PDB file of C-alpha atoms in Angstrom:
ATOM      1  CA  MET A  15     113.842  47.067  90.365  1.00  0.00           C
ATOM      2  CA  SER A  16     112.113  49.673  88.509  1.00  0.00           C
ATOM      3  CA  THR A  17     109.450  52.323  90.701  1.00  0.00           C
ATOM      4  CA  PRO A  18     106.051  51.903  89.318  1.00  0.00           C
ATOM      5  CA  THR A  19     104.944  54.102  87.377  1.00  0.00           C
ATOM      6  CA  SER A  20     101.572  55.061  89.248  1.00  0.00           C
ATOM      7  CA  THR A  21     104.148  56.013  92.455  1.00  0.00           C
ATOM      8  CA  PRO A  22     105.131  60.152  92.160  1.00  0.00           C
ATOM      9  CA  LEU A  23     107.836  61.312  91.428  1.00  0.00           C
ATOM     10  CA  ALA A  24     109.305  62.598  94.653  1.00  0.00           C
ATOM     11  CA  ASP A  25     112.938  64.681  96.274  1.00  0.00           C
ATOM     12  CA  GLY A  26     115.245  62.197  95.356  1.00  0.00           C
ATOM     13  CA  ALA A  27     114.179  60.216  92.196  1.00  0.00           C
ATOM     14  CA  VAL A  28     116.578  60.438  89.833  1.00  0.00           C
ATOM     15  CA  LEU A  29     115.296  62.766  86.688  1.00  0.00           C
ATOM     16  CA  GLY A  30     116.939  62.830  83.445  1.00  0.00           C
ATOM     17  CA  PHE A  31     117.048  66.421  81.505  1.00  0.00           C
ATOM     18  CA  VAL A  32     118.161  67.625  77.868  1.00  0.00           C
ATOM     19  CA  GLY A  33     118.409  71.578  76.873  1.00  0.00           C
ATOM     20  CA  LEU A  34     120.167  73.790  79.178  1.00  0.00           C
ATOM     21  CA  GLY A  35     119.453  76.945  77.795  1.00  0.00           C
ATOM     22  CA  ASN A  36     118.067  80.170  79.312  1.00  0.00           C
ATOM     23  CA  MET A  37     115.525  78.263  80.944  1.00  0.00           C
ATOM     24  CA  GLY A  38     116.278  75.078  81.715  1.00  0.00           C
ATOM     25  CA  THR A  39     119.555  76.336  83.287  1.00  0.00           C
ATOM     26  CA  PRO A  40     117.775  77.400  86.387  1.00  0.00           C
ATOM     27  CA  MET A  41     115.485  74.835  86.323  1.00  0.00           C
ATOM     28  CA  VAL A  42     118.012  72.045  86.399  1.00  0.00           C
ATOM     29  CA  GLY A  43     119.127  74.061  89.474  1.00  0.00           C
ATOM     30  CA  HIS A  44     115.513  74.305  91.220  1.00  0.00           C
ATOM     31  CA  LEU A  45     115.460  70.094  90.819  1.00  0.00           C
ATOM     32  CA  VAL A  46     118.701  70.346  91.655  1.00  0.00           C
ATOM     33  CA  GLU A  47     117.757  72.219  94.881  1.00  0.00           C
ATOM     34  CA  ALA A  48     114.673  69.892  95.838  1.00  0.00           C
ATOM     35  CA  GLY A  49     117.082  67.041  96.294  1.00  0.00           C
ATOM     36  CA  TYR A  50     116.829  65.681  92.459  1.00  0.00           C
ATOM     37  CA  THR A  51     119.317  64.038  90.820  1.00  0.00           C
ATOM     38  CA  VAL A  52     120.091  64.992  87.805  1.00  0.00           C
ATOM     39  CA  ARG A  53     121.682  63.853  84.762  1.00  0.00           C
ATOM     40  CA  ALA A  54     121.831  66.248  81.899  1.00  0.00           C
ATOM     41  CA  PHE A  55     122.916  67.370  77.952  1.00  0.00           C
ATOM     42  CA  ASP A  56     123.325  70.369  75.849  1.00  0.00           C
ATOM     43  CA  THR A  57     125.331  69.973  72.633  1.00  0.00           C
ATOM     44  CA  ASP A  58     127.244  73.129  74.702  1.00  0.00           C
ATOM     45  CA  PRO A  59     129.951  72.155  76.357  1.00  0.00           C
ATOM     46  CA  VAL A  60     129.359  76.029  78.147  1.00  0.00           C
ATOM     47  CA  ALA A  61     125.310  75.188  79.044  1.00  0.00           C
ATOM     48  CA  GLN A  62     126.897  71.711  80.440  1.00  0.00           C
ATOM     49  CA  GLU A  63     129.753  73.106  82.782  1.00  0.00           C
ATOM     50  CA  ARG A  64     126.884  75.027  84.549  1.00  0.00           C
ATOM     51  CA  VAL A  65     124.971  72.635  85.341  1.00  0.00           C
ATOM     52  CA  ALA A  66     127.909  71.180  86.723  1.00  0.00           C
ATOM     53  CA  ALA A  67     128.450  73.765  88.854  1.00  0.00           C
ATOM     54  CA  LEU A  68     124.984  73.825  89.666  1.00  0.00           C
ATOM     55  CA  GLY A  69     125.263  69.799  90.903  1.00  0.00           C
ATOM     56  CA  ALA A  70     123.830  68.593  88.349  1.00  0.00           C
ATOM     57  CA  LYS A  71     125.584  65.599  86.267  1.00  0.00           C
ATOM     58  CA  ALA A  72     126.065  66.395  83.251  1.00  0.00           C
ATOM     59  CA  VAL A  73     126.650  63.646  80.968  1.00  0.00           C
ATOM     60  CA  ASP A  74     127.606  63.657  77.203  1.00  0.00           C
ATOM     61  CA  THR A  75     125.799  61.687  75.859  1.00  0.00           C
ATOM     62  CA  LEU A  76     121.977  61.391  74.892  1.00  0.00           C
ATOM     63  CA  THR A  77     121.114  58.069  76.105  1.00  0.00           C
ATOM     64  CA  ALA A  78     123.599  58.657  78.624  1.00  0.00           C
ATOM     65  CA  VAL A  79     120.870  61.099  80.417  1.00  0.00           C
ATOM     66  CA  ALA A  80     118.020  58.096  80.797  1.00  0.00           C
ATOM     67  CA  GLU A  81     120.425  56.066  81.827  1.00  0.00           C
ATOM     68  CA  GLY A  82     118.002  55.094  85.727  1.00  0.00           C
ATOM     69  CA  ALA A  83     115.542  57.860  85.094  1.00  0.00           C
ATOM     70  CA  ASP A  84     112.771  58.034  86.254  1.00  0.00           C
ATOM     71  CA  ALA A  85     111.821  60.811  84.243  1.00  0.00           C
ATOM     72  CA  ILE A  86     113.367  62.783  81.438  1.00  0.00           C
ATOM     73  CA  LEU A  87     112.623  66.698  80.770  1.00  0.00           C
ATOM     74  CA  LEU A  88     113.285  67.902  77.781  1.00  0.00           C
ATOM     75  CA  MET A  89     113.201  71.634  77.231  1.00  0.00           C
ATOM     76  CA  LEU A  90     113.301  71.975  73.914  1.00  0.00           C
ATOM     77  CA  PRO A  91     111.951  74.023  71.395  1.00  0.00           C
ATOM     78  CA  ASN A  92     110.433  72.644  69.230  1.00  0.00           C
ATOM     79  CA  SER A  93     108.481  69.455  67.832  1.00  0.00           C
ATOM     80  CA  ASP A  94     111.790  68.730  65.076  1.00  0.00           C
ATOM     81  CA  ALA A  95     114.231  69.229  68.149  1.00  0.00           C
ATOM     82  CA  VAL A  96     112.406  66.671  70.340  1.00  0.00           C
ATOM     83  CA  GLU A  97     111.835  64.085  67.816  1.00  0.00           C
ATOM     84  CA  SER A  98     115.415  64.616  66.496  1.00  0.00           C
ATOM     85  CA  VAL A  99     116.514  64.082  70.070  1.00  0.00           C
ATOM     86  CA  LEU A 100     113.964  60.664  71.068  1.00  0.00           C
ATOM     87  CA  TYR A 101     114.432  59.053  67.797  1.00  0.00           C
ATOM     88  CA  GLU A 102     117.837  59.513  66.150  1.00  0.00           C
ATOM     89  CA  GLY A 103     119.802  60.346  69.182  1.00  0.00           C
ATOM     90  CA  GLY A 104     118.584  57.186  70.452  1.00  0.00           C
ATOM     91  CA  LEU A 105     117.577  59.045  73.669  1.00  0.00           C
ATOM     92  CA  LEU A 106     113.309  57.171  73.458  1.00  0.00           C
ATOM     93  CA  ASP A 107     115.674  53.346  73.163  1.00  0.00           C
ATOM     94  CA  ALA A 108     117.464  54.149  75.621  1.00  0.00           C
ATOM     95  CA  ALA A 109     114.712  54.885  78.450  1.00  0.00           C
ATOM     96  CA  ARG A 110     113.400  52.183  79.259  1.00  0.00           C
ATOM     97  CA  PRO A 111     109.759  50.567  80.489  1.00  0.00           C
ATOM     98  CA  GLY A 112     107.871  52.775  82.549  1.00  0.00           C
ATOM     99  CA  THR A 113     109.897  56.257  82.350  1.00  0.00           C
ATOM    100  CA  VAL A 114     107.774  59.392  81.325  1.00  0.00           C
ATOM    101  CA  LEU A 115     109.177  61.784  79.230  1.00  0.00           C
ATOM    102  CA  VAL A 116     107.822  65.606  79.469  1.00  0.00           C
ATOM    103  CA  ASP A 117     108.325  67.923  76.334  1.00  0.00           C
ATOM    104  CA  MET A 118     108.908  71.000  78.182  1.00  0.00           C
ATOM    105  CA  GLY A 119     109.143  73.325  74.903  1.00  0.00           C
ATOM    106  CA  SER A 120     106.170  74.363  72.674  1.00  0.00           C
ATOM    107  CA  SER A 121     105.960  71.852  70.415  1.00  0.00           C
ATOM    108  CA  ARG A 122     103.496  70.988  67.604  1.00  0.00           C
ATOM    109  CA  PRO A 123     100.123  69.268  69.366  1.00  0.00           C
ATOM    110  CA  HIS A 124      99.194  66.450  66.109  1.00  0.00           C
ATOM    111  CA  SER A 125     102.949  65.590  66.281  1.00  0.00           C
ATOM    112  CA  THR A 126     103.082  65.805  70.010  1.00  0.00           C
ATOM    113  CA  ARG A 127     100.959  62.537  69.901  1.00  0.00           C
ATOM    114  CA  ALA A 128     102.378  60.557  67.366  1.00  0.00           C
ATOM    115  CA  VAL A 129     105.891  60.840  70.083  1.00  0.00           C
ATOM    116  CA  ALA A 130     103.402  59.484  72.610  1.00  0.00           C
ATOM    117  CA  GLU A 131     102.166  57.219  70.774  1.00  0.00           C
ATOM    118  CA  ARG A 132     106.026  55.763  69.658  1.00  0.00           C
ATOM    119  CA  ALA A 133     107.006  55.950  72.825  1.00  0.00           C
ATOM    120  CA  ALA A 134     104.142  54.025  74.033  1.00  0.00           C
ATOM    121  CA  GLY A 135     104.683  50.632  71.803  1.00  0.00           C
ATOM    122  CA  ARG A 136     108.205  50.754  74.245  1.00  0.00           C
ATOM    123  CA  GLY A 137     106.010  51.088  76.917  1.00  0.00           C
ATOM    124  CA  VAL A 138     107.063  55.144  77.680  1.00  0.00           C
ATOM    125  CA  ARG A 139     104.635  57.449  78.991  1.00  0.00           C
ATOM    126  CA  LEU A 140     104.702  61.046  77.726  1.00  0.00           C
ATOM    127  CA  VAL A 141     103.230  64.200  79.381  1.00  0.00           C
ATOM    128  CA  ASP A 142     103.741  67.103  77.520  1.00  0.00           C
ATOM    129  CA  ALA A 143     104.757  69.775  79.991  1.00  0.00           C
ATOM    130  CA  PRO A 144     104.981  73.842  77.912  1.00  0.00           C
ATOM    131  CA  VAL A 145     105.718  76.724  80.523  1.00  0.00           C
ATOM    132  CA  SER A 146     104.418  80.353  79.966  1.00  0.00           C
ATOM    133  CA  GLY A 147     107.067  83.010  82.336  1.00  0.00           C
ATOM    134  CA  GLY A 148     109.674  83.412  80.889  1.00  0.00           C
ATOM    135  CA  VAL A 149     113.253  83.056  81.702  1.00  0.00           C
ATOM    136  CA  ALA A 150     112.131  85.121  85.407  1.00  0.00           C
ATOM    137  CA  GLY A 151     110.036  82.702  85.649  1.00  0.00           C
ATOM    138  CA  ALA A 152     111.840  79.557  85.099  1.00  0.00           C
ATOM    139  CA  GLU A 153     115.068  81.647  87.525  1.00  0.00           C
ATOM    140  CA  ALA A 154     112.158  82.196  90.224  1.00  0.00           C
ATOM    141  CA  GLY A 155     111.039  79.040  89.737  1.00  0.00           C
ATOM    142  CA  THR A 156     107.444  80.254  89.793  1.00  0.00           C
ATOM    143  CA  LEU A 157     106.077  79.433  85.912  1.00  0.00           C
ATOM    144  CA  THR A 158     103.340  78.495  84.740  1.00  0.00           C
ATOM    145  CA  ILE A 159     103.362  74.918  84.033  1.00  0.00           C
ATOM    146  CA  MET A 160      99.810  73.199  81.000  1.00  0.00           C
ATOM    147  CA  ALA A 161     100.261  69.689  81.451  1.00  0.00           C
ATOM    148  CA  GLY A 162      99.012  67.211  78.926  1.00  0.00           C
ATOM    149  CA  GLY A 163      98.225  63.575  79.116  1.00  0.00           C
ATOM    150  CA  SER A 164      96.792  60.647  81.647  1.00  0.00           C
ATOM    151  CA  ALA A 165      95.843  61.938  84.844  1.00  0.00           C
ATOM    152  CA  GLU A 166      98.162  59.061  86.741  1.00  0.00           C
ATOM    153  CA  ASP A 167     101.130  60.486  84.375  1.00  0.00           C
ATOM    154  CA  VAL A 168     101.108  63.848  85.711  1.00  0.00           C
ATOM    155  CA  ALA A 169     100.463  63.270  88.509  1.00  0.00           C
ATOM    156  CA  ARG A 170     103.601  61.142  88.604  1.00  0.00           C
ATOM    157  CA  VAL A 171     106.045  63.689  87.211  1.00  0.00           C
ATOM    158  CA  ARG A 172     103.462  66.694  89.889  1.00  0.00           C
ATOM    159  CA  PRO A 173     105.893  66.913  92.132  1.00  0.00           C
ATOM    160  CA  SER A 174     108.499  67.799  90.235  1.00  0.00           C
ATOM    161  CA  LEU A 175     107.011  70.138  88.333  1.00  0.00           C
ATOM    162  CA  GLU A 176     106.258  71.692  90.726  1.00  0.00           C
ATOM    163  CA  ARG A 177     109.484  72.577  91.733  1.00  0.00           C
ATOM    164  CA  LEU A 178     110.055  74.402  88.307  1.00  0.00           C
ATOM    165  CA  GLY A 179     106.042  76.756  88.557  1.00  0.00           C
ATOM    166  CA  GLY A 180     104.382  78.137  90.819  1.00  0.00           C
ATOM    167  CA  LYS A 181     101.531  76.593  89.051  1.00  0.00           C
ATOM    168  CA  VAL A 182     100.711  73.106  87.099  1.00  0.00           C
ATOM    169  CA  SER A 183      97.279  72.616  85.915  1.00  0.00           C
ATOM    170  CA  HIS A 184      96.325  69.238  84.233  1.00  0.00           C
ATOM    171  CA  VAL A 185      94.807  70.456  80.786  1.00  0.00           C
ATOM    172  CA  GLY A 186      93.075  67.971  78.959  1.00  0.00           C
ATOM    173  CA  GLY A 187      95.974  63.806  77.087  1.00  0.00           C
ATOM    174  CA  VAL A 188      98.892  64.078  75.893  1.00  0.00           C
ATOM    175  CA  GLY A 189      98.776  66.510  73.211  1.00  0.00           C
ATOM    176  CA  ALA A 190      96.073  69.949  75.182  1.00  0.00           C
ATOM    177  CA  GLY A 191      98.968  71.527  78.176  1.00  0.00           C
ATOM    178  CA  HIS A 192     100.900  72.351  73.872  1.00  0.00           C
ATOM    179  CA  ALA A 193      98.198  72.986  72.645  1.00  0.00           C
ATOM    180  CA  LEU A 194      96.961  75.677  75.519  1.00  0.00           C
ATOM    181  CA  LYS A 195     100.501  76.613  75.563  1.00  0.00           C
ATOM    182  CA  ALA A 196      99.951  77.145  71.363  1.00  0.00           C
ATOM    183  CA  LEU A 197      96.936  79.671  72.403  1.00  0.00           C
ATOM    184  CA  ASN A 198      97.953  81.594  75.502  1.00  0.00           C
ATOM    185  CA  ASN A 199     100.642  82.974  73.301  1.00  0.00           C
ATOM    186  CA  LEU A 200      98.315  84.341  70.203  1.00  0.00           C
ATOM    187  CA  MET A 201      96.896  86.289  72.171  1.00  0.00           C
ATOM    188  CA  SER A 202      99.779  87.648  74.439  1.00  0.00           C
ATOM    189  CA  ALA A 203     101.585  87.983  70.879  1.00  0.00           C
ATOM    190  CA  THR A 204      97.763  89.814  69.176  1.00  0.00           C
ATOM    191  CA  HIS A 205      97.775  91.671  73.506  1.00  0.00           C
ATOM    192  CA  LEU A 206     101.635  93.963  72.996  1.00  0.00           C
ATOM    193  CA  LEU A 207     100.776  93.794  69.536  1.00  0.00           C
ATOM    194  CA  VAL A 208      97.684  96.082  69.675  1.00  0.00           C
ATOM    195  CA  SER A 209      98.698  97.535  72.949  1.00  0.00           C
ATOM    196  CA  SER A 210     102.011  99.106  71.122  1.00  0.00           C
ATOM    197  CA  GLU A 211      99.815 100.697  68.739  1.00  0.00           C
ATOM    198  CA  ALA A 212      97.372 102.005  70.683  1.00  0.00           C
ATOM    199  CA  LEU A 213     100.231 103.349  73.071  1.00  0.00           C
ATOM    200  CA  LEU A 214     102.379 104.687  70.220  1.00  0.00           C
ATOM    201  CA  ALA A 215      99.341 106.261  68.303  1.00  0.00           C
ATOM    202  CA  GLY A 216      98.474 108.108  71.817  1.00  0.00           C
ATOM    203  CA  GLU A 217     102.884 109.364  72.159  1.00  0.00           C
ATOM    204  CA  GLU A 218     102.549 110.451  69.008  1.00  0.00           C
ATOM    205  CA  PHE A 219      99.654 112.780  69.596  1.00  0.00           C
ATOM    206  CA  GLY A 220     101.628 113.719  73.485  1.00  0.00           C
ATOM    207  CA  LEU A 221     100.514 111.157  76.006  1.00  0.00           C
ATOM    208  CA  THR A 222     103.478 109.550  77.814  1.00  0.00           C
ATOM    209  CA  PRO A 223     103.702 106.362  77.967  1.00  0.00           C
ATOM    210  CA  GLU A 224     104.108 105.736  81.619  1.00  0.00           C
ATOM    211  CA  ALA A 225     100.779 108.083  81.999  1.00  0.00           C
ATOM    212  CA  MET A 226      98.384 106.071  79.661  1.00  0.00           C
ATOM    213  CA  LEU A 227      99.951 102.224  81.717  1.00  0.00           C
ATOM    214  CA  ASP A 228      99.322 104.241  85.270  1.00  0.00           C
ATOM    215  CA  VAL A 229      95.399 104.551  83.439  1.00  0.00           C
ATOM    216  CA  VAL A 230      94.799 101.664  81.265  1.00  0.00           C
ATOM    217  CA  ASN A 231      96.324  99.252  84.303  1.00  0.00           C
ATOM    218  CA  GLY A 232      93.976 100.406  86.194  1.00  0.00           C
ATOM    219  CA  SER A 233      90.754 100.135  83.150  1.00  0.00           C
ATOM    220  CA  SER A 234      89.611  97.422  81.230  1.00  0.00           C
ATOM    221  CA  GLY A 235      92.508  98.087  78.633  1.00  0.00           C
ATOM    222  CA  ARG A 236      95.339  96.343  80.428  1.00  0.00           C
ATOM    223  CA  SER A 237      96.742  92.967  79.271  1.00  0.00           C
ATOM    224  CA  GLY A 238     100.283  91.282  80.567  1.00  0.00           C
ATOM    225  CA  SER A 239     101.494  93.681  78.052  1.00  0.00           C
ATOM    226  CA  THR A 240     100.855  96.983  79.732  1.00  0.00           C
ATOM    227  CA  GLN A 241     101.620  95.658  83.346  1.00  0.00           C
ATOM    228  CA  THR A 242     104.441  93.670  82.926  1.00  0.00           C
ATOM    229  CA  LYS A 243     106.126  93.746  78.408  1.00  0.00           C
ATOM    230  CA  TRP A 244     105.717  97.223  78.836  1.00  0.00           C
ATOM    231  CA  PRO A 245     107.059  98.440  81.731  1.00  0.00           C
ATOM    232  CA  GLN A 246     109.215  95.792  82.496  1.00  0.00           C
ATOM    233  CA  TYR A 247     111.759  95.769  78.670  1.00  0.00           C
ATOM    234  CA  VAL A 248     110.072  98.381  76.012  1.00  0.00           C
ATOM    235  CA  LEU A 249     110.231 101.536  78.931  1.00  0.00           C
ATOM    236  CA  PRO A 250     113.696 100.294  79.828  1.00  0.00           C
ATOM    237  CA  GLY A 251     114.878  99.815  76.397  1.00  0.00           C
ATOM    238  CA  THR A 252     116.593  96.788  77.310  1.00  0.00           C
ATOM    239  CA  PHE A 253     114.091  94.133  75.370  1.00  0.00           C
ATOM    240  CA  ASP A 254     115.088  91.227  77.148  1.00  0.00           C
ATOM    241  CA  SER A 255     112.459  88.850  78.250  1.00  0.00           C
ATOM    242  CA  GLY A 256     114.179  86.412  77.219  1.00  0.00           C
ATOM    243  CA  PHE A 257     111.776  84.821  74.725  1.00  0.00           C
ATOM    244  CA  GLY A 258     112.447  84.734  71.138  1.00  0.00           C
ATOM    245  CA  LEU A 259     110.130  87.123  68.453  1.00  0.00           C
ATOM    246  CA  ARG A 260     110.803  83.607  65.843  1.00  0.00           C
ATOM    247  CA  LEU A 261     109.803  81.933  69.050  1.00  0.00           C
ATOM    248  CA  MET A 262     106.276  83.646  69.819  1.00  0.00           C
ATOM    249  CA  LEU A 263     106.055  83.567  65.443  1.00  0.00           C
ATOM    250  CA  LYS A 264     106.341  79.661  65.526  1.00  0.00           C
ATOM    251  CA  ASP A 265     103.475  79.272  68.474  1.00  0.00           C
ATOM    252  CA  MET A 266     100.866  81.938  66.865  1.00  0.00           C
ATOM    253  CA  ARG A 267     100.979  79.738  63.821  1.00  0.00           C
ATOM    254  CA  ILE A 268     100.138  76.964  65.466  1.00  0.00           C
ATOM    255  CA  ALA A 269      97.598  78.199  67.100  1.00  0.00           C
ATOM    256  CA  VAL A 270      95.993  79.490  63.592  1.00  0.00           C
ATOM    257  CA  ASP A 271      96.462  76.052  62.597  1.00  0.00           C
ATOM    258  CA  LEU A 272      95.486  74.430  64.961  1.00  0.00           C
ATOM    259  CA  ALA A 273      91.457  76.462  64.263  1.00  0.00           C
ATOM    260  CA  ARG A 274      91.861  76.296  60.925  1.00  0.00           C
ATOM    261  CA  GLU A 275      91.778  72.668  61.546  1.00  0.00           C
ATOM    262  CA  SER A 276      89.418  72.707  63.740  1.00  0.00           C
ATOM    263  CA  GLY A 277      86.947  74.948  61.288  1.00  0.00           C
ATOM    264  CA  LEU A 278      87.203  77.851  63.166  1.00  0.00           C
ATOM    265  CA  PRO A 279      87.447  80.783  61.570  1.00  0.00           C
ATOM    266  CA  SER A 280      90.679  82.659  63.162  1.00  0.00           C
ATOM    267  CA  LEU A 281      90.612  85.931  61.004  1.00  0.00           C
ATOM    268  CA  LEU A 282      92.221  88.428  64.415  1.00  0.00           C
ATOM    269  CA  GLY A 283      94.777  86.363  64.782  1.00  0.00           C
ATOM    270  CA  GLU A 284      95.817  85.120  60.700  1.00  0.00           C
ATOM    271  CA  SER A 285      96.215  89.057  60.903  1.00  0.00           C
ATOM    272  CA  ALA A 286      98.487  88.524  63.867  1.00  0.00           C
ATOM    273  CA  VAL A 287     100.542  86.169  62.006  1.00  0.00           C
ATOM    274  CA  GLU A 288     100.808  88.456  59.396  1.00  0.00           C
ATOM    275  CA  LEU A 289     102.448  91.252  60.860  1.00  0.00           C
ATOM    276  CA  TRP A 290     104.195  89.276  63.180  1.00  0.00           C
ATOM    277  CA  ASP A 291     106.403  87.665  60.140  1.00  0.00           C
ATOM    278  CA  LYS A 292     107.014  90.585  58.766  1.00  0.00           C
ATOM    279  CA  ALA A 293     108.667  91.584  62.552  1.00  0.00           C
ATOM    280  CA  ALA A 294     110.712  88.736  61.779  1.00  0.00           C
ATOM    281  CA  ALA A 295     111.602  89.768  58.287  1.00  0.00           C
ATOM    282  CA  GLU A 296     113.330  92.985  58.976  1.00  0.00           C
ATOM    283  CA  LEU A 297     114.740  92.149  63.242  1.00  0.00           C
ATOM    284  CA  PRO A 298     117.419  90.884  64.239  1.00  0.00           C
ATOM    285  CA  ALA A 299     117.883  86.702  64.077  1.00  0.00           C
ATOM    286  CA  ASP A 300     117.447  86.651  67.673  1.00  0.00           C
ATOM    287  CA  ALA A 301     114.804  89.853  68.669  1.00  0.00           C
ATOM    288  CA  ASP A 302     113.650  89.596  71.647  1.00  0.00           C
ATOM    289  CA  HIS A 303     109.666  89.179  70.843  1.00  0.00           C
ATOM    290  CA  THR A 304     109.340  92.648  73.244  1.00  0.00           C
ATOM    291  CA  GLU A 305     111.391  94.663  70.177  1.00  0.00           C
ATOM    292  CA  ILE A 306     108.606  94.356  68.132  1.00  0.00           C
ATOM    293  CA  VAL A 307     108.120  97.457  69.875  1.00  0.00           C
ATOM    294  CA  ARG A 308     110.489  98.574  67.799  1.00  0.00           C
ATOM    295  CA  TRP A 309     109.315  97.689  64.943  1.00  0.00           C
ATOM    296  CA  LEU A 310     106.208  99.369  64.526  1.00  0.00           C
ATOM    297  CA  ARG A 311     108.167 102.648  65.360  1.00  0.00           C
ATOM    298  CA  GLY A 312     110.581 101.664  61.664  1.00  0.00           C
ATOM    299  CA  ARG A 313     113.648 101.438  63.522  1.00  0.00           C
ATOM    300  CA  PRO A 314     114.120  97.093  62.875  1.00  0.00           C
ATOM    301  CA  ASN A 315     117.591  98.128  64.346  1.00  0.00           C
ATOM    302  CA  GLY A 316     116.374  99.764  68.212  1.00  0.00           C
ATOM    303  CA  LYS A 317     118.336 102.850  66.791  1.00  0.00           C
ATOM    304  CA  GLY A 318     117.444 106.742  66.950  1.00  0.00           C
TER     305      GLY A 318
END
């Protein structure tokens, strides 16, 4: 007998999970620690082994993820991957009526609404719940999660989301979470770009980055870039935030497209996209998004 769709999924429920990358793997670990039974799948056998060691049930096929699952969490990079898993991979057909699909990646909001409509035809619900906080947030269980969907569906999966994030906000209907995630990343990327231009200009003048950040972070110019990204990833020279430059660019384009479709100007946003696009063309394919500072310095390979 299936659990009523209005009942929140407390610890001990069965969850499916697809996408066991740098963020998905620690997320599965938190769910297992909370007492959920997690049926996990990834095309990478090494990732399968990692989550099995954490106590999850690593299954061999996408359709096996849905067996007995009350909700299925997808931690995939984009809408194309989500649609491939659900349609070509057969996951949607395998999900039983009443199952809640939770798309936690960065998908296109309009595509999310189309997926939700198709899923509803099978009695399957959809919540979009993208995250902010990167790999560090996934490992610590402190992600910020912005959920879109009906109040009932969000309430149903909220207990599991709260095991993954320090803040879970219901921000609107289906697609609202993905829209907000894209808009947030457009702001984040633009902050990083202009903050880095300013800090590099100050450095060239003779100011030290440490002195500038100490003052800026107590002043009106502060942002997540000056408070976190520069101190943690740029100054040490690690450039390892765990969020790829091309993923950031993808989200920026989604946000600018949303503005364009709404008939609103996005002049600064479009200019930022152009600059990030140039950086993506010159930096390595696997570049972290913080490596845009290397590009600004004129050292695409981070040398010198």
